[in-house]
Amino acid sequence: MCRRNLFIPDKMAYTKGKDRPEGVCILCAIAEGDPQVSNLVVGRRDSFIVSLNLYPYNPGHLMVFPEEHIEDLRQLSEERLCTMFSLTRMCMDVLDELYKPQGYNLGFNIGRSSGASILHLHQHIVPRYSRELGLIDVVSGTRVIVEDPIITKEKLFAAFKERGAI
Ligand SMILES: [Zn+2]
C-alpha cells in the first residue's frame, strides 16, 4: 500500500537503492513532483507519466506509469489501458526520432516474485542498439552510458512537449 504523505528523511539514499524503507514508493514520489526525483519526468498525459529510468539499461530507457499507485495491469480500465499503450507508442516514436535504435524491449514485472524492484505498475521501454556491447562493457562488466543524462532528459522533454504530452 502506498502512503502518499509519508515523511521520508533520506529519500536520496532510497533512490540510489541503498535503503528502501517499507511503504515508500519512488514512482509516487515522482508523480507528486518531489524535487529530488521529479526531474526524471519527460512527458505527462491523462494521469500517466513518462520518465527516465533511475538506472537506465540503455540511453533513452523510459518508463510509463499511472500517477495513481496500482500494482496490476488489470486494475486499469480499458480506456486507461489504451492511454498507457498510446504513450508507449509515443515513446517508441520519440526514441526512433532521437536515437534510431534497432529494436525495443517492452515489458512489465508484476508481483513480488517477478523481479520487480518497484511494485507501482510501470512499463519499461528499452531501446536496443546493435552495437551496444562495447569493449569496456566486456572488460569491466559495466555498461557505459554514452550521453549525459541531463542532455538526454532535455531532448526527450522537448520531443514529448512537441507532441503535446507534457
Ligand atoms: Zn506508487
Short mmCIF file of C-alpha atoms and ligand atoms in Angstrom, two decimals:
data_model
loop_
_atom_site.label_atom_id
_atom_site.label_comp_id
_atom_site.label_asym_id
_atom_site.label_seq_id
_atom_site.Cartn_x
_atom_site.Cartn_y
_atom_site.Cartn_z
CA MET A 1 0.00 0.00 0.00
CA CYS A 2 1.30 3.43 -0.86
CA ARG A 3 1.48 6.11 1.82
CA ARG A 4 1.43 9.32 -0.14
CA ASN A 5 2.19 11.75 2.65
CA LEU A 6 4.87 9.83 4.45
CA PHE A 7 7.83 11.90 5.54
CA ILE A 8 10.96 10.42 4.07
CA PRO A 9 14.13 11.57 5.86
CA ASP A 10 16.61 10.09 3.40
CA LYS A 11 14.92 9.73 0.07
CA MET A 12 18.07 10.16 -1.98
CA ALA A 13 19.56 7.10 -0.37
CA TYR A 14 16.40 5.27 -1.34
CA THR A 15 16.55 6.47 -4.94
CA LYS A 16 20.11 5.22 -5.12
CA GLY A 17 18.95 1.83 -3.92
CA LYS A 18 20.86 1.91 -0.65
CA ASP A 19 17.89 1.87 1.63
CA ARG A 20 14.31 1.01 0.82
CA PRO A 21 12.11 1.77 3.79
CA GLU A 22 8.83 -0.10 3.86
CA GLY A 23 5.91 1.88 2.44
CA VAL A 24 7.91 4.32 0.32
CA CYS A 25 7.15 4.33 -3.38
CA ILE A 26 9.57 6.08 -5.69
CA LEU A 27 7.07 6.34 -8.58
CA CYS A 28 4.51 8.01 -6.29
CA ALA A 29 7.27 10.45 -5.28
CA ILE A 30 7.94 11.21 -8.96
CA ALA A 31 4.19 11.59 -9.66
CA GLU A 32 3.85 14.02 -6.75
CA GLY A 33 6.67 16.17 -8.09
CA ASP A 34 9.15 15.50 -5.31
CA PRO A 35 12.02 17.87 -6.18
CA GLN A 36 14.61 15.16 -5.64
CA VAL A 37 13.15 12.87 -8.27
CA SER A 38 10.74 14.86 -10.46
CA ASN A 39 13.49 15.93 -12.85
CA LEU A 40 13.21 12.45 -14.35
CA VAL A 41 9.81 13.26 -15.88
CA VAL A 42 9.86 13.85 -19.65
CA GLY A 43 6.15 13.51 -20.50
CA ARG A 44 2.69 13.52 -18.93
CA ARG A 45 -0.78 12.82 -20.32
CA ASP A 46 -4.16 11.88 -18.82
CA SER A 47 -2.80 10.88 -15.39
CA PHE A 48 0.13 8.93 -16.82
CA ILE A 49 3.79 9.85 -16.60
CA VAL A 50 6.74 9.14 -18.86
CA SER A 51 10.04 9.25 -17.01
CA LEU A 52 13.61 8.30 -17.47
CA ASN A 53 14.56 5.13 -15.65
CA LEU A 54 16.60 5.67 -12.47
CA TYR A 55 19.13 3.09 -13.60
CA PRO A 56 19.00 3.17 -17.38
CA TYR A 57 19.79 -0.08 -19.09
CA ASN A 58 20.47 1.93 -22.23
CA PRO A 59 20.34 5.63 -23.15
CA GLY A 60 16.69 6.54 -23.60
CA HIS A 61 15.39 3.79 -21.29
CA LEU A 62 11.91 5.09 -20.38
CA MET A 63 9.08 4.10 -18.07
CA VAL A 64 5.36 4.77 -18.48
CA PHE A 65 3.27 4.58 -15.31
CA PRO A 66 -0.03 5.82 -13.87
CA GLU A 67 0.06 8.66 -11.34
CA GLU A 68 -2.14 6.53 -9.10
CA HIS A 69 -0.42 3.77 -7.13
CA ILE A 70 -1.69 0.50 -8.58
CA GLU A 71 0.26 -2.72 -8.87
CA ASP A 72 -1.55 -4.77 -11.51
CA LEU A 73 -2.42 -4.07 -15.15
CA ARG A 74 -5.92 -5.45 -14.54
CA GLN A 75 -6.70 -2.52 -12.23
CA LEU A 76 -6.74 -0.22 -15.28
CA SER A 77 -9.96 0.38 -17.22
CA GLU A 78 -9.92 -0.37 -20.96
CA GLU A 79 -9.70 3.34 -21.63
CA ARG A 80 -6.73 3.88 -19.32
CA LEU A 81 -5.02 0.80 -20.72
CA CYS A 82 -5.37 2.40 -24.16
CA THR A 83 -3.82 5.63 -22.84
CA MET A 84 -0.89 3.72 -21.37
CA PHE A 85 -0.19 1.91 -24.64
CA SER A 86 -0.73 5.05 -26.67
CA LEU A 87 2.01 6.70 -24.58
CA THR A 88 4.18 3.61 -25.03
CA ARG A 89 3.82 4.01 -28.79
CA MET A 90 4.71 7.70 -28.44
CA CYS A 91 7.86 6.73 -26.51
CA MET A 92 8.90 4.47 -29.38
CA ASP A 93 8.23 7.23 -31.93
CA VAL A 94 10.26 9.73 -29.90
CA LEU A 95 13.15 7.31 -29.40
CA ASP A 96 13.10 6.36 -33.09
CA GLU A 97 13.40 10.04 -33.94
CA LEU A 98 16.15 10.85 -31.43
CA TYR A 99 18.24 7.68 -31.15
CA LYS A 100 17.21 5.41 -34.02
CA PRO A 101 17.50 2.15 -32.07
CA GLN A 102 17.39 -1.14 -33.97
CA GLY A 103 14.87 -2.69 -31.58
CA TYR A 104 13.00 -2.46 -28.30
CA ASN A 105 12.30 -4.50 -25.21
CA LEU A 106 8.94 -3.61 -23.71
CA GLY A 107 7.61 -5.05 -20.53
CA PHE A 108 6.12 -5.27 -17.08
CA ASN A 109 7.19 -7.04 -13.93
CA ILE A 110 4.10 -7.66 -11.85
CA GLY A 111 4.17 -9.05 -8.32
CA ARG A 112 6.91 -9.61 -5.77
CA SER A 113 8.24 -12.80 -7.38
CA SER A 114 8.55 -11.30 -10.86
CA GLY A 115 11.78 -9.46 -10.23
CA ALA A 116 10.01 -6.12 -9.80
CA SER A 117 12.07 -3.78 -7.64
CA ILE A 118 9.23 -1.22 -7.73
CA LEU A 119 5.70 -2.56 -7.24
CA HIS A 120 3.96 0.53 -8.67
CA LEU A 121 2.78 -0.58 -12.12
CA HIS A 122 5.17 0.59 -14.82
CA GLN A 123 6.05 -0.38 -18.35
CA HIS A 124 9.70 -0.37 -19.42
CA ILE A 125 10.59 0.86 -22.89
CA VAL A 126 14.19 -0.15 -23.52
CA PRO A 127 15.73 0.86 -26.83
CA ARG A 128 18.22 -1.70 -28.15
CA TYR A 129 21.21 -0.97 -30.34
CA SER A 130 23.04 -3.48 -32.46
CA ARG A 131 26.45 -2.30 -31.26
CA GLU A 132 25.56 -1.68 -27.61
CA LEU A 133 28.03 -4.08 -26.05
CA GLY A 134 31.47 -2.48 -26.28
CA LEU A 135 34.94 -3.48 -25.17
CA ILE A 136 34.69 -1.59 -21.88
CA ASP A 137 31.46 -3.41 -21.05
CA VAL A 138 33.16 -6.73 -21.60
CA VAL A 139 36.33 -5.86 -19.69
CA SER A 140 34.80 -4.10 -16.73
CA GLY A 141 31.42 -5.78 -16.60
CA THR A 142 29.72 -2.39 -16.53
CA ARG A 143 27.67 -0.57 -19.08
CA VAL A 144 28.73 2.78 -20.41
CA ILE A 145 26.08 5.46 -20.71
CA VAL A 146 27.14 7.29 -23.83
CA GLU A 147 25.18 10.50 -23.31
CA ASP A 148 24.98 12.92 -20.40
CA PRO A 149 21.64 12.12 -18.70
CA ILE A 150 20.81 15.84 -18.50
CA ILE A 151 21.12 16.15 -22.28
CA THR A 152 19.04 13.00 -22.73
CA LYS A 153 16.36 14.44 -20.47
CA GLU A 154 16.26 17.78 -22.29
CA LYS A 155 15.99 16.16 -25.71
CA LEU A 156 13.23 13.80 -24.61
CA PHE A 157 11.33 16.53 -22.76
CA ALA A 158 11.35 18.72 -25.90
CA ALA A 159 10.17 15.83 -28.08
CA PHE A 160 7.24 14.97 -25.79
CA LYS A 161 6.32 18.64 -25.47
CA GLU A 162 6.23 18.90 -29.25
CA ARG A 163 3.69 16.06 -29.22
CA GLY A 164 1.57 17.79 -26.59
CA ALA A 165 2.42 15.30 -23.84
CA ILE A 166 3.69 17.47 -21.05
ZN ZN B 1 3.42 4.22 -6.00
#
